[in-house]
mmCIF file of C-alpha atoms in Angstrom:
data_model
loop_
_atom_site.group_PDB
_atom_site.id
_atom_site.type_symbol
_atom_site.label_atom_id
_atom_site.label_comp_id
_atom_site.label_asym_id
_atom_site.label_seq_id
_atom_site.Cartn_x
_atom_site.Cartn_y
_atom_site.Cartn_z
ATOM 1 C CA MET A 14 0.206 -0.288 0.269
ATOM 2 C CA ALA A 15 1.278 3.824 -1.052
ATOM 3 C CA ASP A 16 -0.410 6.839 -0.004
ATOM 4 C CA ILE A 17 -0.132 10.141 -1.743
ATOM 5 C CA ILE A 18 -0.343 13.149 0.623
ATOM 6 C CA HIS A 19 0.202 17.229 0.155
ATOM 7 C CA ARG A 20 -0.355 19.831 2.083
ATOM 8 C CA ALA A 21 -2.009 23.406 1.065
ATOM 9 C CA GLY A 22 -2.568 26.784 2.824
ATOM 10 C CA ILE A 23 -5.773 29.749 1.553
ATOM 11 C CA LYS A 24 -5.893 32.350 2.355
ATOM 12 C CA ALA A 25 -9.715 31.930 3.261
ATOM 13 C CA ALA A 26 -11.957 31.160 5.901
ATOM 14 C CA VAL A 27 -12.510 27.976 6.630
ATOM 15 C CA ALA A 28 -16.108 27.322 5.904
ATOM 16 C CA LYS A 29 -15.182 28.676 1.802
ATOM 17 C CA VAL A 30 -12.698 26.158 1.939
ATOM 18 C CA TYR A 31 -15.373 23.192 2.923
ATOM 19 C CA ALA A 32 -17.857 24.660 -0.210
ATOM 20 C CA ALA A 33 -15.402 24.318 -2.500
ATOM 21 C CA LEU A 34 -14.876 20.870 -1.385
ATOM 22 C CA ALA A 35 -18.169 19.574 -0.218
ATOM 23 C CA THR A 36 -20.359 21.078 -3.366
ATOM 24 C CA VAL A 37 -20.576 19.700 -7.063
ATOM 25 C CA GLU A 38 -19.875 23.769 -7.986
ATOM 26 C CA GLY A 39 -17.081 23.573 -6.135
ATOM 27 C CA VAL A 40 -15.238 20.757 -7.404
ATOM 28 C CA ALA A 41 -16.298 22.149 -10.833
ATOM 29 C CA GLY A 42 -14.511 24.998 -9.930
ATOM 30 C CA TRP A 43 -10.702 23.563 -9.790
ATOM 31 C CA TRP A 44 -10.949 19.727 -10.777
ATOM 32 C CA SER A 45 -13.209 19.141 -13.813
ATOM 33 C CA ARG A 46 -15.927 21.728 -15.328
ATOM 34 C CA GLU A 47 -18.322 18.617 -16.058
ATOM 35 C CA ALA A 48 -18.757 17.875 -12.454
ATOM 36 C CA SER A 49 -22.645 16.379 -11.973
ATOM 37 C CA GLY A 50 -24.145 14.744 -9.094
ATOM 38 C CA VAL A 51 -24.886 15.231 -5.450
ATOM 39 C CA SER A 52 -22.355 15.758 -2.537
ATOM 40 C CA SER A 53 -23.957 14.294 0.240
ATOM 41 C CA PRO A 54 -23.030 11.078 2.428
ATOM 42 C CA GLY A 55 -23.478 7.904 0.484
ATOM 43 C CA ASN A 56 -24.157 9.975 -3.058
ATOM 44 C CA VAL A 57 -22.564 9.782 -6.303
ATOM 45 C CA ILE A 58 -20.273 12.740 -7.821
ATOM 46 C CA GLU A 59 -19.605 11.896 -11.547
ATOM 47 C CA LEU A 60 -16.514 14.054 -13.652
ATOM 48 C CA ILE A 61 -15.509 14.238 -17.144
ATOM 49 C CA PHE A 62 -12.408 14.861 -18.300
ATOM 50 C CA ASN A 63 -11.964 16.181 -21.897
ATOM 51 C CA THR A 64 -9.233 17.548 -24.027
ATOM 52 C CA PRO A 65 -9.248 20.849 -24.438
ATOM 53 C CA THR A 66 -10.402 20.062 -28.617
ATOM 54 C CA GLY A 67 -13.375 17.737 -26.554
ATOM 55 C CA GLU A 68 -12.342 14.531 -26.585
ATOM 56 C CA VAL A 69 -12.921 12.500 -23.701
ATOM 57 C CA LEU A 70 -10.312 12.080 -21.557
ATOM 58 C CA GLY A 71 -11.103 10.043 -18.748
ATOM 59 C CA VAL A 72 -14.463 9.609 -16.182
ATOM 60 C CA ILE A 73 -14.469 9.278 -12.799
ATOM 61 C CA LYS A 74 -17.062 8.620 -9.876
ATOM 62 C CA PHE A 75 -16.611 8.577 -6.355
ATOM 63 C CA GLU A 76 -19.070 8.182 -3.141
ATOM 64 C CA VAL A 77 -18.831 11.159 -0.418
ATOM 65 C CA THR A 78 -18.090 8.544 2.548
ATOM 66 C CA SER A 79 -17.427 11.840 4.738
ATOM 67 C CA MET A 80 -18.697 15.135 5.468
ATOM 68 C CA ILE A 81 -17.700 17.363 8.686
ATOM 69 C CA PRO A 82 -18.867 20.824 7.961
ATOM 70 C CA ASP A 83 -15.564 23.071 8.327
ATOM 71 C CA LYS A 84 -13.382 19.616 8.876
ATOM 72 C CA GLN A 85 -13.535 16.964 6.858
ATOM 73 C CA VAL A 86 -14.383 15.475 3.506
ATOM 74 C CA VAL A 87 -13.818 12.256 2.164
ATOM 75 C CA TRP A 88 -14.335 10.254 -1.272
ATOM 76 C CA ARG A 89 -14.247 6.644 -2.392
ATOM 77 C CA PHE A 90 -13.791 6.202 -5.855
ATOM 78 C CA ILE A 91 -15.632 3.766 -7.560
ATOM 79 C CA SER A 92 -14.763 4.037 -11.153
ATOM 80 C CA GLY A 93 -11.851 5.648 -12.923
ATOM 81 C CA PRO A 94 -8.161 4.171 -13.570
ATOM 82 C CA ASP A 95 -8.175 0.645 -12.212
ATOM 83 C CA GLU A 96 -5.505 1.640 -10.383
ATOM 84 C CA TRP A 97 -8.300 4.270 -8.105
ATOM 85 C CA VAL A 98 -10.986 1.713 -7.788
ATOM 86 C CA GLY A 99 -11.046 1.395 -3.880
ATOM 87 C CA THR A 100 -8.582 4.088 -3.407
ATOM 88 C CA HIS A 101 -9.901 6.816 -0.529
ATOM 89 C CA ALA A 102 -9.128 10.619 -1.178
ATOM 90 C CA SER A 103 -9.514 12.657 2.008
ATOM 91 C CA PHE A 104 -9.271 16.413 2.810
ATOM 92 C CA ASP A 105 -8.791 17.209 6.490
ATOM 93 C CA LEU A 106 -8.908 21.119 7.343
ATOM 94 C CA TYR A 107 -7.757 23.255 10.088
ATOM 95 C CA GLN A 108 -7.310 27.006 10.348
ATOM 96 C CA ASP A 109 -3.655 28.131 11.243
ATOM 97 C CA GLY A 110 -4.077 32.281 11.321
ATOM 98 C CA ASP A 111 -4.939 34.098 8.350
ATOM 99 C CA TYR A 112 -4.809 30.698 6.486
ATOM 100 C CA THR A 113 -7.127 27.681 5.889
ATOM 101 C CA ILE A 114 -5.142 24.481 5.819
ATOM 102 C CA VAL A 115 -5.822 21.370 3.619
ATOM 103 C CA LEU A 116 -4.119 17.760 3.850
ATOM 104 C CA PHE A 117 -4.992 16.044 1.196
ATOM 105 C CA ALA A 118 -4.181 12.213 0.886
ATOM 106 C CA HIS A 119 -5.083 9.811 -1.925
ATOM 107 C CA ARG A 120 -4.597 6.382 0.541
ATOM 108 C CA HIS A 121 -4.518 2.761 -0.443
ATOM 109 C CA TRP A 122 -2.383 2.631 -3.556
ATOM 110 C CA ALA A 123 -1.679 -0.996 -3.882
ATOM 111 C CA GLU A 124 1.785 0.043 -5.326
ATOM 112 C CA PRO A 125 3.824 3.008 -6.255
ATOM 113 C CA VAL A 126 3.578 2.617 -9.433
ATOM 114 C CA GLU A 127 4.519 5.433 -12.213
ATOM 115 C CA PHE A 128 1.032 6.340 -12.944
ATOM 116 C CA MET A 129 0.724 7.131 -8.989
ATOM 117 C CA ALA A 130 3.841 9.676 -9.620
ATOM 118 C CA HIS A 131 2.281 11.572 -12.508
ATOM 119 C CA CYS A 132 -1.177 11.388 -9.955
ATOM 120 C CA SER A 133 0.733 12.812 -7.212
ATOM 121 C CA THR A 134 2.347 15.812 -8.973
ATOM 122 C CA LYS A 135 -0.937 15.972 -10.682
ATOM 123 C CA TRP A 136 -2.722 16.539 -7.187
ATOM 124 C CA ALA A 137 -0.720 18.987 -6.114
ATOM 125 C CA THR A 138 -1.822 21.278 -9.149
ATOM 126 C CA PHE A 139 -5.101 20.765 -8.616
ATOM 127 C CA LEU A 140 -4.676 21.838 -4.883
ATOM 128 C CA MET A 141 -3.026 24.869 -6.532
ATOM 129 C CA SER A 142 -6.189 25.236 -8.410
ATOM 130 C CA LEU A 143 -8.169 24.968 -5.083
ATOM 131 C CA LYS A 144 -6.000 27.770 -3.716
ATOM 132 C CA ALA A 145 -6.647 30.408 -6.383
ATOM 133 C CA LEU A 146 -10.482 29.008 -6.485
ATOM 134 C CA VAL A 147 -10.925 30.206 -3.053
ATOM 135 C CA GLU A 148 -8.662 33.144 -3.340
ATOM 136 C CA THR A 149 -9.039 34.555 -6.185
ATOM 137 C CA GLY A 150 -12.668 33.057 -7.829
ATOM 138 C CA GLN A 151 -10.599 31.255 -10.665
ATOM 139 C CA GLY A 152 -9.968 28.206 -10.570
ATOM 140 C CA HIS A 153 -7.798 25.564 -13.398
ATOM 141 C CA PRO A 154 -10.017 22.645 -13.876
ATOM 142 C CA SER A 155 -10.318 20.849 -16.758
ATOM 143 C CA PRO A 156 -10.052 21.018 -19.546
ATOM 144 C CA ASP A 157 -7.908 24.201 -18.781
ATOM 145 C CA ASP A 158 -5.754 22.265 -16.145
ATOM 146 C CA PHE A 159 -1.996 22.325 -16.392
ATOM 147 C CA LYS A 160 -0.666 19.795 -18.496
ATOM 148 C CA ILE A 161 1.976 18.116 -15.886
ATOM 149 C CA ASP A 162 3.296 15.445 -18.776
ATOM 150 C CA ASN A 163 2.412 13.442 -21.650
ATOM 151 C CA TRP A 164 0.004 11.785 -19.897
ATOM 152 C CA ASN A 165 -2.106 14.679 -19.196
ATOM 153 C CA MET B 16 9.281 5.120 6.194
ATOM 154 C CA ALA B 17 7.867 6.877 3.405
ATOM 155 C CA ASP B 18 8.081 8.264 0.245
ATOM 156 C CA ILE B 19 6.980 11.128 -2.004
ATOM 157 C CA ILE B 20 6.790 10.709 -5.675
ATOM 158 C CA HIS B 21 6.433 12.538 -8.680
ATOM 159 C CA ARG B 22 6.422 12.460 -12.644
ATOM 160 C CA ALA B 23 6.676 15.143 -15.047
ATOM 161 C CA GLY B 24 7.045 15.320 -18.761
ATOM 162 C CA ILE B 25 9.237 18.311 -20.398
ATOM 163 C CA LYS B 26 9.014 18.553 -23.984
ATOM 164 C CA ALA B 27 12.864 18.766 -24.245
ATOM 165 C CA ALA B 28 15.972 16.460 -25.190
ATOM 166 C CA VAL B 29 16.928 14.656 -22.166
ATOM 167 C CA ALA B 30 20.359 15.922 -22.432
ATOM 168 C CA LYS B 31 18.952 19.656 -21.894
ATOM 169 C CA VAL B 32 17.102 18.177 -18.869
ATOM 170 C CA TYR B 33 19.705 15.986 -17.089
ATOM 171 C CA ALA B 34 22.170 19.348 -17.198
ATOM 172 C CA ALA B 35 19.539 21.117 -15.592
ATOM 173 C CA LEU B 36 19.690 18.342 -12.574
ATOM 174 C CA ALA B 37 23.420 17.629 -13.126
ATOM 175 C CA THR B 38 24.829 21.262 -12.736
ATOM 176 C CA VAL B 39 24.734 23.971 -9.606
ATOM 177 C CA GLU B 40 23.914 26.223 -12.452
ATOM 178 C CA GLY B 41 21.239 23.821 -13.329
ATOM 179 C CA VAL B 42 19.985 23.308 -10.135
ATOM 180 C CA ALA B 43 20.052 27.402 -9.567
ATOM 181 C CA GLY B 44 17.899 27.415 -12.392
ATOM 182 C CA TRP B 45 14.371 25.846 -11.054
ATOM 183 C CA TRP B 46 15.366 25.330 -7.075
ATOM 184 C CA SER B 47 17.641 28.043 -5.619
ATOM 185 C CA ARG B 48 19.057 30.661 -6.850
ATOM 186 C CA GLU B 49 21.541 30.869 -4.368
ATOM 187 C CA ALA B 50 23.152 27.462 -5.220
ATOM 188 C CA SER B 51 26.948 26.770 -4.813
ATOM 189 C CA GLY B 52 29.468 23.871 -4.736
ATOM 190 C CA VAL B 53 30.570 21.043 -6.737
ATOM 191 C CA SER B 54 27.824 18.732 -8.659
ATOM 192 C CA SER B 55 30.256 15.438 -9.266
ATOM 193 C CA PRO B 56 29.484 12.480 -6.861
ATOM 194 C CA GLY B 57 31.077 12.619 -3.590
ATOM 195 C CA ASN B 58 30.870 16.098 -3.833
ATOM 196 C CA VAL B 59 28.230 18.496 -1.919
ATOM 197 C CA ILE B 60 25.954 21.177 -3.321
ATOM 198 C CA GLU B 61 24.805 23.607 -1.004
ATOM 199 C CA LEU B 62 21.396 25.571 -1.155
ATOM 200 C CA ILE B 63 20.524 28.902 0.264
ATOM 201 C CA PHE B 64 16.890 29.340 0.741
ATOM 202 C CA ASN B 65 15.697 33.553 1.298
ATOM 203 C CA THR B 66 12.514 35.407 1.237
ATOM 204 C CA PRO B 67 11.483 37.419 -1.304
ATOM 205 C CA THR B 68 12.745 40.587 1.318
ATOM 206 C CA GLY B 69 16.246 38.848 2.405
ATOM 207 C CA GLU B 70 16.159 36.995 5.143
ATOM 208 C CA VAL B 71 17.258 33.486 5.076
ATOM 209 C CA LEU B 72 14.558 30.926 5.329
ATOM 210 C CA GLY B 73 16.870 27.649 5.311
ATOM 211 C CA VAL B 74 19.966 26.052 4.253
ATOM 212 C CA ILE B 75 20.176 22.630 2.299
ATOM 213 C CA LYS B 76 23.370 20.663 2.291
ATOM 214 C CA PHE B 77 23.243 17.323 -0.023
ATOM 215 C CA GLU B 78 26.127 14.991 -1.525
ATOM 216 C CA VAL B 79 25.734 14.007 -5.021
ATOM 217 C CA THR B 80 25.782 9.793 -4.911
ATOM 218 C CA SER B 81 25.153 9.262 -8.261
ATOM 219 C CA MET B 82 25.257 10.604 -11.758
ATOM 220 C CA ILE B 83 24.601 8.779 -14.602
ATOM 221 C CA PRO B 84 24.620 11.430 -17.990
ATOM 222 C CA ASP B 85 20.752 11.555 -19.387
ATOM 223 C CA LYS B 86 19.862 8.742 -16.664
ATOM 224 C CA GLN B 87 19.828 9.339 -13.562
ATOM 225 C CA VAL B 88 20.693 11.940 -10.925
ATOM 226 C CA VAL B 89 20.839 11.060 -7.261
ATOM 227 C CA TRP B 90 21.196 13.224 -3.710
ATOM 228 C CA ARG B 91 21.707 12.373 -0.312
ATOM 229 C CA PHE B 92 20.654 15.032 2.035
ATOM 230 C CA ILE B 93 23.736 16.002 4.335
ATOM 231 C CA SER B 94 21.499 18.732 6.333
ATOM 232 C CA GLY B 95 18.812 20.919 6.439
ATOM 233 C CA PRO B 96 14.985 20.491 8.141
ATOM 234 C CA ASP B 97 15.750 17.255 10.687
ATOM 235 C CA GLU B 98 13.444 15.216 8.854
ATOM 236 C CA TRP B 99 15.435 15.363 4.929
ATOM 237 C CA VAL B 100 18.725 14.280 6.869
ATOM 238 C CA GLY B 101 19.613 11.033 5.566
ATOM 239 C CA THR B 102 17.176 11.012 3.080
ATOM 240 C CA HIS B 103 17.529 11.087 -0.579
ATOM 241 C CA ALA B 104 16.244 12.369 -3.232
ATOM 242 C CA SER B 105 16.187 10.296 -7.152
ATOM 243 C CA PHE B 106 15.579 11.933 -10.761
ATOM 244 C CA ASP B 107 15.379 9.287 -13.241
ATOM 245 C CA LEU B 108 15.112 10.218 -16.843
ATOM 246 C CA TYR B 109 13.824 8.341 -19.747
ATOM 247 C CA GLN B 110 12.517 9.418 -23.182
ATOM 248 C CA ASP B 111 9.083 9.079 -24.503
ATOM 249 C CA GLY B 112 8.424 10.581 -27.680
ATOM 250 C CA ASP B 113 9.042 14.273 -27.428
ATOM 251 C CA TYR B 114 9.121 13.855 -23.661
ATOM 252 C CA THR B 115 12.036 13.590 -21.416
ATOM 253 C CA ILE B 116 9.900 11.961 -18.475
ATOM 254 C CA VAL B 117 11.315 12.567 -15.192
ATOM 255 C CA LEU B 118 10.497 10.298 -12.175
ATOM 256 C CA PHE B 119 11.354 11.656 -8.980
ATOM 257 C CA ALA B 120 11.169 10.642 -5.387
ATOM 258 C CA HIS B 121 12.003 11.423 -1.760
ATOM 259 C CA ARG B 122 12.329 8.467 -0.448
ATOM 260 C CA HIS B 123 13.125 7.095 3.417
ATOM 261 C CA TRP B 124 11.258 9.883 5.565
ATOM 262 C CA ALA B 125 10.535 8.309 8.811
ATOM 263 C CA GLU B 126 7.028 9.043 9.209
ATOM 264 C CA PRO B 127 4.517 10.529 6.666
ATOM 265 C CA VAL B 128 4.379 13.796 9.211
ATOM 266 C CA GLU B 129 2.982 16.901 7.869
ATOM 267 C CA PHE B 130 5.676 18.653 6.745
ATOM 268 C CA MET B 131 6.193 15.757 4.499
ATOM 269 C CA ALA B 132 2.806 16.322 2.872
ATOM 270 C CA HIS B 133 4.219 20.206 2.855
ATOM 271 C CA CYS B 134 7.313 18.865 0.907
ATOM 272 C CA SER B 135 5.316 16.654 -1.092
ATOM 273 C CA THR B 136 3.505 19.955 -2.602
ATOM 274 C CA LYS B 137 6.620 21.770 -2.771
ATOM 275 C CA TRP B 138 8.391 19.540 -4.913
ATOM 276 C CA ALA B 139 5.612 19.075 -7.464
ATOM 277 C CA THR B 140 5.892 23.250 -8.462
ATOM 278 C CA PHE B 141 9.852 22.808 -8.355
ATOM 279 C CA LEU B 142 9.364 20.017 -10.985
ATOM 280 C CA MET B 143 7.085 22.437 -12.736
ATOM 281 C CA SER B 144 10.111 24.923 -12.185
ATOM 282 C CA LEU B 145 12.339 23.020 -13.938
ATOM 283 C CA LYS B 146 10.029 22.146 -16.413
ATOM 284 C CA ALA B 147 9.340 25.795 -17.549
ATOM 285 C CA LEU B 148 13.602 26.553 -17.063
ATOM 286 C CA VAL B 149 13.823 23.656 -19.647
ATOM 287 C CA GLU B 150 11.140 24.054 -21.891
ATOM 288 C CA THR B 151 11.237 27.951 -21.928
ATOM 289 C CA GLY B 152 14.534 29.150 -20.268
ATOM 290 C CA GLN B 153 12.771 30.631 -17.139
ATOM 291 C CA GLY B 154 12.454 28.311 -14.189
ATOM 292 C CA HIS B 155 10.488 30.021 -10.620
ATOM 293 C CA PRO B 156 13.354 29.484 -8.155
ATOM 294 C CA SER B 157 13.495 30.327 -4.944
ATOM 295 C CA PRO B 158 13.465 33.427 -3.620
ATOM 296 C CA ASP B 159 10.534 33.126 -6.865
ATOM 297 C CA ASP B 160 9.270 30.122 -5.908
ATOM 298 C CA PHE B 161 5.232 29.358 -5.635
ATOM 299 C CA LYS B 162 3.741 29.632 -2.052
ATOM 300 C CA ILE B 163 1.724 26.920 -1.427
ATOM 301 C CA ASP B 164 0.794 27.276 2.413
ATOM 302 C CA ASN B 165 2.250 29.550 5.579
ATOM 303 C CA TRP B 166 5.429 27.271 6.190
ATOM 304 C CA ASN B 167 6.567 28.519 2.364
#
């Protein structure tokens, strides 16, 4: 088993960061514009990732497994890349001075494969997209996401 | 033990990416402008990290432990943050079409502490700085590095 972990600090109230993680509209603002579903425990959110020219790169579905207002959001991936199925992404929040700290983890990868390394870097850029969304009102969700390598 | 892993793809010949990792001038172009020392196996490189106003944030020293032209660079951290001492950073390179792929790892953290999560995100931004340096001639080394949270 292997985990991806990240830490981001966002200059905003924790409620604003929580809203960007705990609502479909929020997720659409930093991860993928094509987000649909219901963001509440037991329900499912679907994200479609397109190329800038509109071809589908991939579809990810996850169940929301925990939502604790201003503290935590946890997702369990149901479909998407094979390596993701059954893994969890969690966002734990706390306030530190002017910042809301986001402790991110994408846990329970079977092996630390090259695709996990790709996803680790890509998650960092999406967390910076979340930071930009909350701090400036403008994130960089797919298909305008930052391209880190030849895989995306 | 815990590891940080990342993957970056740089649209450039592998020799150009290797030079940015295997020379002090290269490292100064993407990690910290204040880099000095000798980049060859058994020798030491020192980096000073300053705030934008010139105060010293930290100093990192590492020994170069492996240099295989166009393939690999490995460093062992001698001093710097306590958690880093004795850990290794490695950069493994291979060509994939128009891209040079960088497989990065910062291995052998004693525990996956919050500071490791910070460093994971920060490494991603420095790898994107490396990508920018090689692709455009302009990286974002300290003190112009991308600030990810309240720790830096």
